[in-house]
Coordinates of C-alpha atoms and ligand atoms in Angstrom, one line a residue:
M204 CA -2.0 -97.7 -41.8
G205 CA -0.8 -95.2 -44.5
P206 CA 1.1 -92.0 -43.9
I207 CA -0.3 -88.9 -42.3
I208 CA 0.2 -86.0 -44.8
G209 CA 0.4 -82.3 -44.0
I210 CA -2.0 -80.1 -46.0
D211 CA -2.0 -76.3 -46.3
L212 CA -5.5 -75.6 -47.5
G213 CA -4.8 -72.1 -48.8
T214 CA -7.1 -69.3 -50.0
T215 CA -5.2 -69.1 -53.2
N216 CA -3.2 -72.4 -53.4
S217 CA -3.2 -75.6 -51.5
V218 CA 0.0 -77.6 -50.9
A219 CA 0.7 -81.1 -49.5
A220 CA 3.8 -82.5 -47.9
Y221 CA 5.0 -85.6 -46.1
M222 CA 7.9 -86.8 -44.0
K223 CA 10.6 -88.6 -45.9
D224 CA 13.7 -89.9 -44.1
G225 CA 13.1 -87.4 -41.2
Q226 CA 12.7 -84.4 -43.5
P227 CA 9.5 -82.7 -44.8
V228 CA 9.1 -83.0 -48.6
I229 CA 6.5 -81.4 -50.9
I230 CA 4.1 -83.8 -52.6
P231 CA 3.7 -82.7 -56.3
N232 CA 0.2 -82.9 -57.8
L233 CA -0.7 -84.8 -60.9
E234 CA 0.4 -81.8 -63.0
G235 CA 3.8 -82.0 -61.4
D236 CA 3.4 -78.7 -59.5
A237 CA 3.9 -78.0 -55.8
L238 CA 1.0 -75.6 -55.6
T239 CA -2.6 -76.6 -56.5
P240 CA -4.7 -73.5 -57.1
S241 CA -7.7 -73.6 -54.7
V242 CA -10.1 -73.3 -57.6
V243 CA -13.0 -75.5 -58.7
A244 CA -14.6 -75.2 -62.1
F245 CA -17.8 -76.9 -63.4
A246 CA -17.5 -77.8 -67.1
R247 CA -20.6 -78.0 -69.2
D248 CA -20.4 -81.8 -69.6
D249 CA -20.8 -82.4 -65.9
H250 CA -17.1 -82.6 -65.5
R251 CA -15.4 -81.0 -62.6
W252 CA -11.9 -79.4 -62.7
V253 CA -9.9 -78.6 -59.7
G254 CA -6.5 -76.7 -59.6
R255 CA -4.5 -75.5 -62.5
V256 CA -7.0 -76.5 -65.2
A257 CA -9.8 -74.9 -63.3
R258 CA -7.8 -71.7 -63.0
A259 CA -6.8 -71.7 -66.6
Q260 CA -10.3 -72.0 -67.9
A261 CA -11.6 -69.3 -65.5
V262 CA -11.5 -66.5 -68.0
A263 CA -13.6 -68.5 -70.5
N264 CA -16.0 -69.8 -67.9
P265 CA -16.2 -67.2 -65.2
L266 CA -19.7 -68.0 -64.0
R267 CA -18.9 -71.6 -63.3
T268 CA -15.5 -71.1 -61.6
V269 CA -15.2 -70.9 -57.8
F270 CA -12.3 -69.1 -56.2
S271 CA -11.2 -68.2 -52.7
V272 CA -13.4 -70.5 -50.7
K273 CA -11.5 -70.5 -47.4
R274 CA -12.9 -67.2 -46.1
R275 CA -16.4 -68.6 -46.3
M276 CA -15.7 -71.7 -44.2
G277 CA -18.2 -72.2 -41.4
R278 CA -20.5 -69.5 -42.3
T279 CA -24.1 -70.2 -42.9
C280 CA -26.0 -67.8 -45.1
S281 CA -27.2 -68.3 -48.5
A282 CA -26.5 -66.3 -51.5
P283 CA -29.1 -64.6 -53.6
A284 CA -29.7 -66.9 -56.6
S285 CA -28.4 -64.4 -59.2
E286 CA -26.4 -65.4 -62.2
A287 CA -23.3 -63.5 -61.1
V288 CA -22.8 -65.6 -58.0
I289 CA -19.7 -67.5 -59.0
S290 CA -17.1 -64.8 -58.4
S291 CA -19.2 -63.7 -55.5
I292 CA -17.4 -66.3 -53.4
K293 CA -14.8 -63.5 -53.2
R294 CA -15.6 -61.4 -50.2
Q295 CA -16.1 -58.1 -52.1
M296 CA -19.4 -59.5 -53.5
G297 CA -21.0 -59.4 -50.0
S298 CA -22.2 -61.8 -47.5
D299 CA -23.3 -64.8 -49.6
Y300 CA -21.9 -68.1 -48.5
V301 CA -23.4 -70.5 -51.0
V302 CA -22.4 -70.7 -54.7
T303 CA -25.0 -71.7 -57.2
V304 CA -23.9 -73.4 -60.4
D305 CA -26.5 -74.6 -62.8
G306 CA -29.1 -74.4 -60.1
R307 CA -27.2 -76.5 -57.6
A308 CA -26.0 -74.7 -54.4
Y309 CA -22.5 -75.5 -53.1
T310 CA -21.3 -74.6 -49.6
P311 CA -17.7 -73.6 -49.0
V312 CA -17.3 -76.9 -47.1
E313 CA -18.3 -78.8 -50.3
I314 CA -16.0 -76.7 -52.5
S315 CA -13.1 -77.2 -50.0
A316 CA -13.9 -80.9 -50.0
M317 CA -13.4 -81.0 -53.8
I318 CA -10.0 -79.4 -53.4
L319 CA -9.0 -81.8 -50.7
E320 CA -10.2 -84.8 -52.8
K321 CA -7.8 -83.8 -55.5
I322 CA -5.0 -83.3 -52.9
K323 CA -5.7 -86.8 -51.5
A324 CA -5.9 -88.5 -54.9
D325 CA -2.7 -86.9 -56.2
A326 CA -0.9 -87.7 -53.0
E327 CA -2.0 -91.3 -53.3
T328 CA -0.7 -91.5 -56.9
F329 CA 2.6 -89.9 -55.9
L330 CA 3.1 -92.0 -52.7
G331 CA 1.7 -95.2 -54.2
E332 CA -0.4 -95.9 -51.2
S333 CA -3.7 -94.9 -49.7
V334 CA -3.8 -91.7 -47.7
E335 CA -6.5 -91.4 -45.1
R336 CA -5.2 -89.1 -42.4
A337 CA -3.9 -85.5 -42.5
V338 CA -2.8 -82.6 -40.5
I339 CA -4.5 -79.5 -42.0
T340 CA -3.5 -76.0 -41.3
V341 CA -5.9 -73.1 -40.7
P342 CA -5.4 -69.4 -40.3
A343 CA -4.7 -68.4 -36.7
Y344 CA -7.9 -66.4 -36.7
F345 CA -10.2 -69.3 -37.7
N346 CA -12.9 -69.6 -35.0
D347 CA -14.4 -72.8 -33.7
S348 CA -17.0 -73.2 -36.4
Q349 CA -14.5 -72.6 -39.2
R350 CA -12.2 -75.2 -37.7
R351 CA -15.1 -77.6 -37.5
A352 CA -16.0 -76.8 -41.1
T353 CA -12.5 -77.6 -42.2
K354 CA -12.7 -81.0 -40.5
D355 CA -16.1 -81.6 -42.2
A356 CA -14.6 -80.8 -45.6
A357 CA -11.8 -83.3 -45.0
A358 CA -14.3 -85.9 -43.9
I359 CA -16.3 -85.5 -47.1
A360 CA -13.0 -85.9 -49.0
G361 CA -12.3 -89.1 -47.1
L362 CA -9.6 -87.7 -44.8
E363 CA -9.5 -87.9 -41.1
V364 CA -8.0 -84.8 -39.6
V365 CA -5.6 -85.9 -36.9
R366 CA -4.8 -82.3 -36.0
L367 CA -5.6 -78.8 -37.1
V368 CA -2.6 -76.5 -36.8
N369 CA -2.5 -72.7 -37.0
E370 CA -0.6 -71.7 -40.2
P371 CA 2.0 -69.5 -38.5
T372 CA 2.7 -72.2 -36.0
A373 CA 3.3 -74.6 -38.8
A374 CA 5.7 -72.1 -40.5
A375 CA 7.6 -71.8 -37.3
L376 CA 7.8 -75.5 -37.1
A377 CA 9.3 -75.7 -40.6
Y378 CA 12.0 -73.3 -39.6
G379 CA 12.3 -74.5 -36.1
L380 CA 13.8 -77.9 -36.6
D381 CA 17.3 -76.6 -36.9
I382 CA 17.0 -74.2 -34.0
E383 CA 19.0 -75.2 -30.9
K384 CA 18.8 -72.2 -28.7
A385 CA 15.7 -70.3 -27.5
H386 CA 14.3 -67.9 -30.1
T387 CA 11.5 -65.3 -30.2
I388 CA 10.1 -65.2 -33.7
L389 CA 7.6 -63.2 -35.6
V390 CA 5.7 -65.0 -38.3
W391 CA 4.5 -62.6 -41.0
D392 CA 2.0 -64.4 -43.2
L393 CA 0.5 -62.5 -46.1
G394 CA -1.4 -64.8 -48.4
G395 CA -4.0 -64.4 -51.1
G396 CA -6.8 -63.5 -48.8
T397 CA -5.6 -63.0 -45.2
F398 CA -2.8 -61.5 -43.1
D399 CA -1.7 -63.2 -39.9
V400 CA 1.0 -62.1 -37.7
S401 CA 2.1 -64.3 -34.7
V402 CA 4.8 -64.1 -32.1
L403 CA 6.2 -67.4 -31.1
E404 CA 8.8 -68.5 -28.6
L405 CA 10.8 -71.6 -29.4
G406 CA 13.1 -73.3 -27.0
E407 CA 14.1 -76.7 -26.0
G408 CA 11.8 -78.3 -28.5
V409 CA 8.7 -76.4 -27.3
F410 CA 6.9 -74.0 -29.7
E411 CA 4.7 -71.6 -27.9
V412 CA 2.5 -69.0 -29.6
K413 CA 2.6 -65.9 -27.4
A414 CA 0.2 -63.7 -29.4
V415 CA -1.7 -63.7 -32.7
N416 CA -3.2 -60.8 -34.6
G417 CA -4.1 -60.1 -38.2
N418 CA -6.6 -58.9 -40.7
T419 CA -8.9 -61.3 -42.5
H420 CA -9.7 -58.5 -44.9
L421 CA -6.2 -58.1 -46.3
G422 CA -4.3 -60.2 -48.8
G423 CA -3.0 -60.5 -52.3
D424 CA -6.5 -60.3 -53.7
D425 CA -6.7 -56.7 -52.5
Y426 CA -3.5 -55.9 -54.3
D427 CA -4.8 -57.6 -57.4
Q428 CA -8.0 -55.6 -57.2
R429 CA -6.1 -52.3 -56.9
L430 CA -3.9 -53.1 -59.8
A431 CA -6.9 -54.3 -61.9
G432 CA -8.5 -51.0 -61.2
M433 CA -5.4 -49.2 -62.4
L434 CA -5.3 -51.3 -65.6
V435 CA -9.0 -50.8 -66.3
Q436 CA -8.4 -47.0 -66.1
R437 CA -5.3 -47.1 -68.3
F438 CA -6.9 -49.2 -71.0
R439 CA -9.9 -46.9 -70.9
D440 CA -7.7 -43.8 -71.2
D441 CA -5.2 -45.0 -73.7
W442 CA -7.3 -47.4 -75.8
H443 CA -10.9 -46.5 -75.0
I444 CA -11.6 -50.1 -74.1
D445 CA -14.1 -50.9 -71.3
L446 CA -12.9 -54.0 -69.4
D447 CA -15.1 -53.5 -66.5
S448 CA -18.6 -54.6 -67.6
D449 CA -18.3 -58.2 -68.9
P450 CA -17.6 -60.9 -66.2
A451 CA -15.1 -62.6 -68.6
D452 CA -13.2 -59.3 -69.1
Q453 CA -13.2 -58.6 -65.4
R454 CA -11.7 -62.1 -64.8
L455 CA -9.2 -61.5 -67.5
I456 CA -8.1 -58.2 -66.1
R457 CA -7.8 -59.7 -62.6
Q458 CA -5.6 -62.4 -64.0
L459 CA -3.4 -59.9 -65.9
A460 CA -3.2 -57.8 -62.7
E461 CA -2.1 -60.8 -60.6
D462 CA 0.6 -61.8 -63.2
A463 CA 1.8 -58.1 -63.4
K464 CA 1.9 -57.9 -59.6
M465 CA 4.1 -60.9 -59.4
K466 CA 6.4 -59.6 -62.1
L467 CA 6.7 -56.3 -60.2
S468 CA 8.3 -58.2 -57.3
T469 CA 11.4 -58.6 -59.5
Q470 CA 11.0 -56.0 -62.2
L471 CA 10.8 -52.2 -61.9
D472 CA 8.0 -52.0 -64.5
V473 CA 5.7 -54.3 -66.4
R474 CA 4.0 -54.1 -69.8
V475 CA 0.5 -55.6 -69.7
V476 CA -0.7 -56.8 -73.1
L477 CA -4.3 -57.8 -73.8
P478 CA -4.5 -61.3 -75.4
H479 CA -6.7 -60.1 -78.2
S480 CA -7.2 -56.9 -80.0
F481 CA -10.7 -55.9 -78.9
G482 CA -11.3 -54.6 -82.4
R483 CA -8.5 -52.1 -82.2
G484 CA -6.5 -53.8 -85.0
S485 CA -3.4 -54.0 -82.8
R486 CA -2.4 -55.6 -79.5
C487 CA -3.3 -53.1 -76.8
A488 CA -0.7 -52.7 -74.0
V489 CA -0.1 -50.4 -71.1
T490 CA 2.9 -50.1 -68.7
V491 CA 2.8 -49.9 -64.9
T492 CA 5.9 -49.2 -62.7
R493 CA 6.6 -50.8 -59.4
D494 CA 6.7 -47.3 -57.9
E495 CA 3.1 -46.6 -59.1
F496 CA 1.9 -49.9 -57.9
E497 CA 3.5 -49.4 -54.4
K498 CA 2.0 -46.0 -54.1
A499 CA -1.5 -47.2 -55.1
T500 CA -1.3 -49.9 -52.5
A501 CA 0.6 -48.1 -49.7
D502 CA -2.5 -48.0 -47.4
L503 CA -2.8 -51.8 -47.7
T504 CA 0.8 -52.3 -46.8
E505 CA 0.5 -49.9 -43.9
K506 CA -2.4 -51.7 -42.4
M507 CA -0.1 -54.6 -41.6
A508 CA 2.0 -52.5 -39.4
A509 CA -0.8 -51.9 -36.8
S510 CA -1.5 -55.6 -36.5
A511 CA 2.1 -56.5 -36.0
Q512 CA 2.5 -53.8 -33.3
C513 CA -0.6 -55.1 -31.5
A514 CA 0.8 -58.7 -31.6
L515 CA 4.0 -57.5 -30.1
A516 CA 2.2 -55.5 -27.4
D517 CA 0.0 -58.5 -26.6
A518 CA 3.2 -60.6 -26.2
G519 CA 4.7 -57.9 -24.0
L520 CA 7.6 -57.5 -26.4
D521 CA 9.5 -54.8 -28.2
P522 CA 10.7 -55.3 -31.8
A523 CA 14.2 -55.4 -30.3
D524 CA 13.3 -58.6 -28.4
L525 CA 12.7 -60.5 -31.7
D526 CA 15.4 -62.9 -32.9
R527 CA 13.9 -63.8 -36.2
I528 CA 11.2 -62.9 -38.8
V529 CA 9.7 -65.7 -40.8
L530 CA 7.9 -64.8 -44.0
V531 CA 4.9 -66.9 -45.2
G532 CA 2.6 -66.5 -48.2
G533 CA 3.4 -65.6 -51.8
M534 CA 2.7 -62.0 -51.2
T535 CA 5.7 -61.6 -48.9
R536 CA 7.8 -61.6 -52.1
M537 CA 6.6 -58.1 -52.7
P538 CA 9.5 -55.8 -52.0
A539 CA 7.3 -53.2 -50.3
V540 CA 6.2 -55.8 -47.8
R541 CA 9.7 -56.9 -47.0
R542 CA 10.7 -53.2 -46.6
L543 CA 8.0 -52.7 -44.1
V544 CA 9.0 -55.7 -42.1
R545 CA 12.6 -54.5 -42.1
E546 CA 11.6 -51.0 -41.0
L547 CA 9.3 -52.3 -38.2
T548 CA 11.6 -54.8 -36.7
G549 CA 15.1 -53.8 -37.8
L550 CA 15.7 -57.4 -38.9
E551 CA 16.3 -58.9 -42.2
P552 CA 13.4 -61.3 -42.8
Y553 CA 14.2 -65.0 -42.9
A554 CA 13.0 -66.5 -46.1
H555 CA 15.1 -69.4 -47.2
I556 CA 12.2 -71.7 -47.3
D557 CA 9.7 -71.0 -50.2
P558 CA 7.0 -68.8 -48.6
D559 CA 4.3 -70.8 -50.5
Q560 CA 5.5 -74.1 -49.2
V561 CA 6.6 -73.4 -45.6
V562 CA 3.2 -74.0 -44.0
A563 CA 2.6 -77.3 -45.7
L564 CA 6.2 -78.4 -44.7
G565 CA 5.4 -77.5 -41.1
A566 CA 2.2 -79.4 -41.3
A567 CA 4.1 -82.5 -42.5
I568 CA 6.5 -82.1 -39.5
Q569 CA 3.5 -82.0 -37.2
A570 CA 2.2 -85.1 -38.9
G571 CA 5.6 -86.6 -38.2
V572 CA 5.3 -85.7 -34.6
L573 CA 1.9 -87.3 -34.3
A574 CA 3.1 -90.4 -36.1
G575 CA 6.0 -90.6 -33.7
E576 CA 8.6 -90.1 -36.4
V577 CA 9.7 -86.7 -35.2
R578 CA 10.6 -86.4 -31.5
N579 CA 11.6 -83.6 -29.1
V580 CA 9.0 -81.2 -30.6
T581 CA 5.9 -80.0 -28.8
L582 CA 3.5 -77.5 -30.2
V583 CA 1.6 -75.0 -28.1
D584 CA -1.1 -72.9 -29.8
V585 CA -3.1 -70.0 -28.4
T586 CA -6.8 -69.0 -28.6
P587 CA -7.3 -65.8 -30.5
L588 CA -10.3 -64.5 -28.6
S589 CA -11.4 -64.6 -24.9
L590 CA -14.1 -67.0 -23.9
G591 CA -16.6 -66.7 -21.1
I592 CA -20.2 -66.4 -20.1
E593 CA -22.7 -63.6 -19.4
S594 CA -22.8 -62.8 -15.7
L595 CA -25.0 -60.6 -13.5
G596 CA -25.9 -57.2 -15.0
G597 CA -25.1 -58.3 -18.6
L598 CA -21.4 -58.3 -18.0
F599 CA -19.0 -60.6 -19.9
A600 CA -17.2 -62.9 -17.4
R601 CA -14.1 -64.3 -19.0
V602 CA -13.1 -67.8 -18.2
I603 CA -10.3 -68.2 -20.8
E604 CA -8.3 -65.1 -21.7
R605 CA -7.3 -64.6 -25.3
N606 CA -3.8 -65.8 -26.2
T607 CA -4.0 -68.6 -23.7
S608 CA -2.1 -71.7 -24.8
V609 CA -4.4 -74.5 -26.1
P610 CA -5.3 -77.3 -25.4
T611 CA -6.6 -75.9 -22.1
T612 CA -9.3 -76.3 -19.5
K613 CA -10.2 -73.4 -17.2
S614 CA -13.1 -73.0 -14.9
R615 CA -14.7 -70.3 -12.8
L616 CA -17.4 -70.4 -10.0
F617 CA -20.7 -68.6 -10.5
T618 CA -23.6 -68.3 -8.1
N619 CA -27.3 -67.7 -8.2
A620 CA -28.6 -64.2 -8.8
R621 CA -32.0 -64.8 -7.2
D622 CA -33.2 -66.6 -4.0
D623 CA -34.4 -70.1 -4.7
Q624 CA -33.3 -70.2 -8.3
T625 CA -33.6 -73.7 -9.7
A626 CA -32.1 -73.2 -13.2
M627 CA -29.3 -71.1 -14.6
D628 CA -29.0 -70.0 -18.2
V629 CA -25.5 -70.2 -19.5
H630 CA -24.8 -67.8 -22.4
V631 CA -21.5 -68.8 -23.9
L632 CA -19.6 -65.9 -25.5
Q633 CA -16.4 -65.1 -27.4
G634 CA -14.9 -61.7 -27.6
E635 CA -13.0 -58.9 -25.9
R636 CA -15.7 -56.4 -24.9
A637 CA -16.9 -55.8 -21.4
L638 CA -20.6 -56.3 -22.0
A639 CA -22.0 -59.6 -23.0
A640 CA -24.2 -57.9 -25.7
D641 CA -21.1 -56.6 -27.5
N642 CA -19.5 -60.0 -27.9
M643 CA -20.4 -63.0 -30.1
T644 CA -22.8 -65.7 -28.9
L645 CA -21.3 -69.1 -29.3
G646 CA -24.2 -71.0 -27.7
R647 CA -26.7 -71.2 -24.9
F648 CA -27.8 -73.9 -22.5
Q649 CA -29.5 -74.3 -19.3
L650 CA -28.4 -76.0 -16.1
S651 CA -31.6 -77.1 -14.3
D652 CA -32.2 -78.8 -11.0
I653 CA -30.0 -76.5 -9.0
T654 CA -30.6 -76.8 -5.3
P655 CA -32.8 -73.9 -4.3
Q656 CA -30.9 -71.6 -2.0
A657 CA -30.6 -68.0 -1.0
R658 CA -29.0 -65.6 -3.5
G659 CA -25.3 -65.9 -3.7
E660 CA -25.2 -69.4 -2.0
A661 CA -25.3 -71.7 -4.9
K662 CA -21.9 -72.8 -6.4
V663 CA -22.0 -73.5 -10.1
E664 CA -18.7 -74.3 -11.8
V665 CA -18.5 -73.3 -15.4
A666 CA -15.6 -75.0 -17.2
F667 CA -14.3 -74.3 -20.7
E668 CA -12.2 -76.8 -22.6
I669 CA -10.5 -76.0 -25.8
D670 CA -9.1 -79.2 -27.3
A671 CA -6.0 -79.6 -29.5
N672 CA -8.0 -78.8 -32.6
G673 CA -9.3 -75.5 -31.1
I674 CA -12.8 -77.0 -30.7
I675 CA -14.7 -75.7 -27.6
H676 CA -16.6 -77.7 -25.0
V677 CA -18.4 -75.9 -22.1
S678 CA -19.9 -77.5 -19.0
A679 CA -21.8 -76.2 -16.0
T680 CA -21.9 -78.2 -12.8
D681 CA -23.9 -77.5 -9.6
L682 CA -21.2 -78.4 -7.0
Q683 CA -23.7 -79.4 -4.4
T684 CA -25.7 -81.9 -6.4
A685 CA -23.0 -82.6 -9.1
T686 CA -25.8 -82.0 -11.7
S687 CA -24.0 -81.2 -14.9
Q688 CA -24.7 -80.0 -18.4
R689 CA -22.2 -79.9 -21.2
I690 CA -22.3 -78.6 -24.8
R691 CA -20.0 -78.6 -27.7
V692 CA -20.3 -75.2 -29.2
D693 CA -22.8 -75.1 -32.0
S694 CA -20.8 -75.0 -35.2
A695 CA -23.1 -72.6 -37.0
S696 CA -22.9 -69.9 -34.4
G697 CA -19.3 -68.8 -34.3
P698 CA -18.1 -65.4 -35.5
S699 CA -17.0 -65.0 -39.1
P700 CA -13.3 -64.0 -39.6
E701 CA -14.5 -60.5 -40.5
A702 CA -16.4 -60.4 -37.2
V703 CA -13.3 -61.4 -35.3
D704 CA -11.5 -58.5 -36.9
R705 CA -14.2 -56.1 -36.2
M706 CA -14.5 -57.3 -32.6
L707 CA -10.8 -56.9 -31.9
D708 CA -10.9 -53.5 -33.6
E709 CA -13.9 -52.4 -31.6
S710 CA -12.4 -53.7 -28.3
R711 CA -9.3 -51.6 -28.9
Q712 CA -11.3 -48.5 -29.8
R713 CA -13.8 -48.8 -27.0
M714 CA -11.5 -50.0 -24.3
E715 CA -12.0 -46.8 -22.2
S716 CA -15.7 -46.6 -22.6
D717 CA -16.1 -50.3 -22.0
R718 CA -14.1 -50.0 -18.8
R719 CA -16.4 -47.2 -17.6
K720 CA -19.5 -49.2 -18.5
R721 CA -18.2 -52.2 -16.7
E722 CA -17.4 -50.1 -13.6
D723 CA -20.9 -48.6 -13.7
I724 CA -22.5 -52.0 -13.8
E725 CA -20.3 -53.3 -11.1
N726 CA -21.1 -50.3 -8.9
A727 CA -24.8 -50.9 -9.5
I728 CA -24.5 -54.6 -8.6
R729 CA -22.6 -53.6 -5.4
A730 CA -25.3 -51.1 -4.5
E731 CA -28.0 -53.8 -5.1
N732 CA -26.1 -56.1 -2.9
F733 CA -26.2 -53.5 -0.2
L734 CA -30.0 -53.4 -0.6
H735 CA -30.1 -57.1 0.1
A736 CA -27.8 -56.8 3.0
A737 CA -29.9 -53.9 4.4
D738 CA -33.1 -56.2 4.2
E739 CA -31.4 -58.8 6.3
L740 CA -29.8 -56.4 8.8
L741 CA -33.0 -54.5 9.3
G742 CA -34.7 -57.8 10.2
E743 CA -32.0 -58.6 12.7
A744 CA -32.2 -55.0 14.1
A745 CA -35.9 -55.4 14.7
Q746 CA -35.2 -58.3 17.0
A747 CA -32.4 -56.6 18.9
G748 CA -34.8 -55.0 21.4
P749 CA -35.6 -51.3 21.8
S750 CA -32.6 -49.0 21.7
Q751 CA -32.2 -45.4 20.7
V752 CA -28.8 -45.9 19.2
I753 CA -30.1 -48.8 17.1
A754 CA -33.2 -46.7 16.1
R755 CA -31.0 -44.0 14.8
A756 CA -28.7 -46.4 12.9
V757 CA -31.9 -48.1 11.4
Q758 CA -33.1 -44.7 10.2
A759 CA -29.8 -44.0 8.6
V760 CA -29.9 -47.3 6.8
E761 CA -33.5 -46.7 5.7
T762 CA -32.6 -43.3 4.3
G763 CA -29.6 -45.0 2.6
V764 CA -31.9 -47.6 1.1
L765 CA -34.2 -45.0 -0.4
A766 CA -31.2 -43.0 -1.8
V767 CA -29.8 -46.2 -3.5
R768 CA -33.2 -47.1 -4.9
D769 CA -33.6 -43.6 -6.3
A770 CA -30.1 -43.6 -7.7
L771 CA -30.7 -47.0 -9.4
A772 CA -34.0 -45.9 -10.8
A773 CA -32.4 -42.7 -12.2
G774 CA -29.5 -44.8 -13.6
E775 CA -27.1 -42.0 -12.5
A776 CA -23.6 -43.6 -12.2
K777 CA -22.1 -41.0 -9.8
Q778 CA -25.3 -40.9 -7.6
I779 CA -25.2 -44.8 -7.4
V780 CA -21.6 -44.7 -6.2
T781 CA -22.3 -42.0 -3.6
A782 CA -25.6 -43.5 -2.4
G783 CA -24.0 -47.0 -2.3
E784 CA -21.1 -45.7 -0.2
A785 CA -23.4 -43.9 2.2
L786 CA -25.6 -47.1 2.6
E787 CA -22.4 -49.2 3.1
S788 CA -21.2 -47.0 6.0
A789 CA -24.8 -46.9 7.5
L790 CA -24.9 -50.7 7.3
K791 CA -21.5 -51.0 9.0
K792 CA -22.7 -48.8 11.8
L793 CA -26.0 -50.7 12.2
S794 CA -24.2 -54.0 12.1
T795 CA -21.8 -52.9 14.9
E796 CA -24.8 -51.6 17.0
V797 CA -26.7 -54.8 16.5
K798 CA -23.7 -56.9 17.5
T799 CA -23.1 -54.7 20.6
A800 CA -26.7 -55.0 21.7
R801 CA -26.6 -58.7 21.1
S802 CA -23.5 -59.3 23.3
A803 CA -24.9 -56.9 25.9
A804 CA -28.1 -59.1 26.0
T805 CA -26.0 -62.3 26.2
R806 CA -24.0 -60.8 29.1
G807 CA -27.2 -59.7 30.8
R808 CA -28.7 -63.2 30.5
A809 CA -25.4 -64.8 31.8
A810 CA -25.4 -62.4 34.7
Ligands
AMP1689 P1 -0.9 -67.9 -50.7 O1 -2.3 -67.6 -50.2 O2 0.0 -68.0 -49.5 O3 -0.8 -69.1 -51.6 O4 -0.4 -66.6 -51.4 C1 -0.8 -66.4 -52.7 C2 -0.7 -64.9 -53.0 O5 0.6 -64.5 -53.2 C3 -1.5 -64.5 -54.2 O6 -2.1 -63.3 -54.0 C4 -0.3 -64.4 -55.2 O7 -0.7 -63.5 -56.2 C5 0.8 -63.8 -54.4 N1 2.1 -64.0 -54.9 C6 2.6 -65.2 -55.4 N2 3.9 -65.0 -55.9 C7 4.1 -63.6 -55.8 C8 5.2 -62.8 -56.1 N3 6.3 -63.2 -56.7 N4 5.0 -61.4 -55.9 C9 3.9 -60.9 -55.3 N5 2.9 -61.7 -55.0 C10 2.9 -63.0 -55.2

C-alpha cells in the first residue's frame, strides 16, 4: 500500500506533506510551490483550474472563481441563483452554501474535492506512486457534520481519510517531536478565515488538548477587507476612481489589499499601484502605512485576546503557566498579532517552522504514527462543545462535557417521566446552554418497547461515543430488556461554525440567567415530584386507620398540595420553592405518623 500523506485543507491555501526518513517533509505541487491556493476556477472551455492558476485568473474571471470554501463545509442551504454568487462563497455574502457556475450548482464538498484531487495527483507525481490514504486536518471548531463533509470530499477525490486531526493539535505535533520534558503550550492559529486558540499539554509522548476556543468569523480575509475598504476610499479621494462597483475591480482591489497587507508585515509603508490607468493617463497609486493599517484593524486584533483568555480559563491556567507559544497561519506574520501574543503571555512566540506549513507537517507526523513509522507519540483531542440530551422540563442534560478528550464514550442513566411509558424520545443536543431549546439539535430518535413501569422506575442508559475522527454515535438502552437504539448523528443537522461561535458567546453572556432558569425548572420538577409522593402517601394514610394525628397531617399535606398546584399554575418561582418546601415538610410529618401508626398496629396484632 502507498504512503499516508498529511493534508492541511486550508481556507486560503492547502498544503501536503509526508514522512521521509523519520522527518516530515512538504510535498511541492506541480507548480513547484509548497502552498496550493484553495481556489477553483471554471474556464469557458469546460476546463477547470485549481490552485495558483485559478487564483491568478480570478481578477479576469471573478464570477467563475470560487474562494474560501472551507467555512461552508457541512452546511446545507442553497444560494439564490443570482449572477454574483461566485464570490458569495465568502461568508460576507450571506448564508448561501451552493455556488452556481454556468447553471450548475457546486457544494462546498465538491469544491473541496476538486482541491483534494489536485493535491492527490500532484503528490502522486512527486512521490512516483499512488496515494490513496491521508490524514486531513480540520479547524478545532469543526463540528460533526463538517468533519463528515471533509471525509466525503476526500472520498470523492479518491482519498480514504485514516484520521481527521484538529489543526492546532497537528501544529503542536510538528513542534512536539523534539520536546523531551513536559510542556504547556498555546497554539495561536490565525489563518485566512478562522482564528483558533488551543491549550495543549505535552509530556512523555502524549499530546493532550486541554481547551480550545476561537472565532470562525475572524481571519486574514477580514484584514484584507478592511484594507480594501481603505484603498477604495483613497483611490476615490485622490484619483476619483470608483473601484467598488464592478466585480472584477472588487476582486482586483482585494488582491492588491492582500499583497499590501503581506508587505506591511516587513515594511513600514506600502505603495499600491493600479495595474492599468483607468483612463487617468498615468499609473494611479496611493500609500498606506503600517501604523494606519494597524489602527484600522485594531478591533480585529483585540478580538483574539478574549478567545485566548477564555481558552486559558477553561484549561484552568494563567498565562504564567505557559511554556511555549506556537504560531500557525500566514496571518501570524503580522507584527501587531505577534505583539498582542507577547503582551498577553509575556512570552516570545515560537515560530521557527513556517506558520503556513506547520499544520501539514504535523498531519504528516500523525500519518507516520498511524503507519507505525513514528513511535512514542499519542494524540489526545478534545470536543469543543458539550453533548447531551433533553431531559424532563426541557433541560439540557450533559453526557459529555466540552473539552473532554476524544475518542471517548460516556453514558448517563435516565428514567421514565410518566407512569407506564413505553417509548422515550431522545433529543440529541450540542451546546453550552442550560435549556434544551437554546442548544443545537443534532438528531432525534425514539427508544420504543420500554417495559411499562411507574414513573421514575425505568432505567434507560444513554451513551455517547465520539470516535477518533470526532464523529458522534448515540445509543439508548432499556437496561431491563436490553432493547437498544443507536444513531450516527445526521450529518446535515450540526451547527455551523458561526453557530458554534454564537453559542459559546451566548452561553458566556447568559450564564447567570441560564443558571436561574435551570434552578427554576429544577425546583418545579422537585415540587411536581412532591405532588406524586403526596398522592401515594395520602393513599397509604387512608389505610392507616382512624387517627386524629394522621387526619391533621393529611390536612396539612392536602393544603400543601393545593399551594404547590397554585404556585405551579402561576409559574411563580419563589412561590414554587416556598410551597414545595412546605409540602415537603408536611409529607415528612405524615410519613412519620403513618409509619408510627403502622408499627403500633403491628405491635397490637402481635400482642
Ligand atoms: P492560511 O489560511 O493559514 O493559509 O493563512 C493565509 C492568510 O495569511 C491569508 O489571509 C494571507 O493573506 C495571510 N498571510 C500570508 N502571509 C502573510 C504575511 N507575510 N503577512 C500577513 N499576512 C499574511
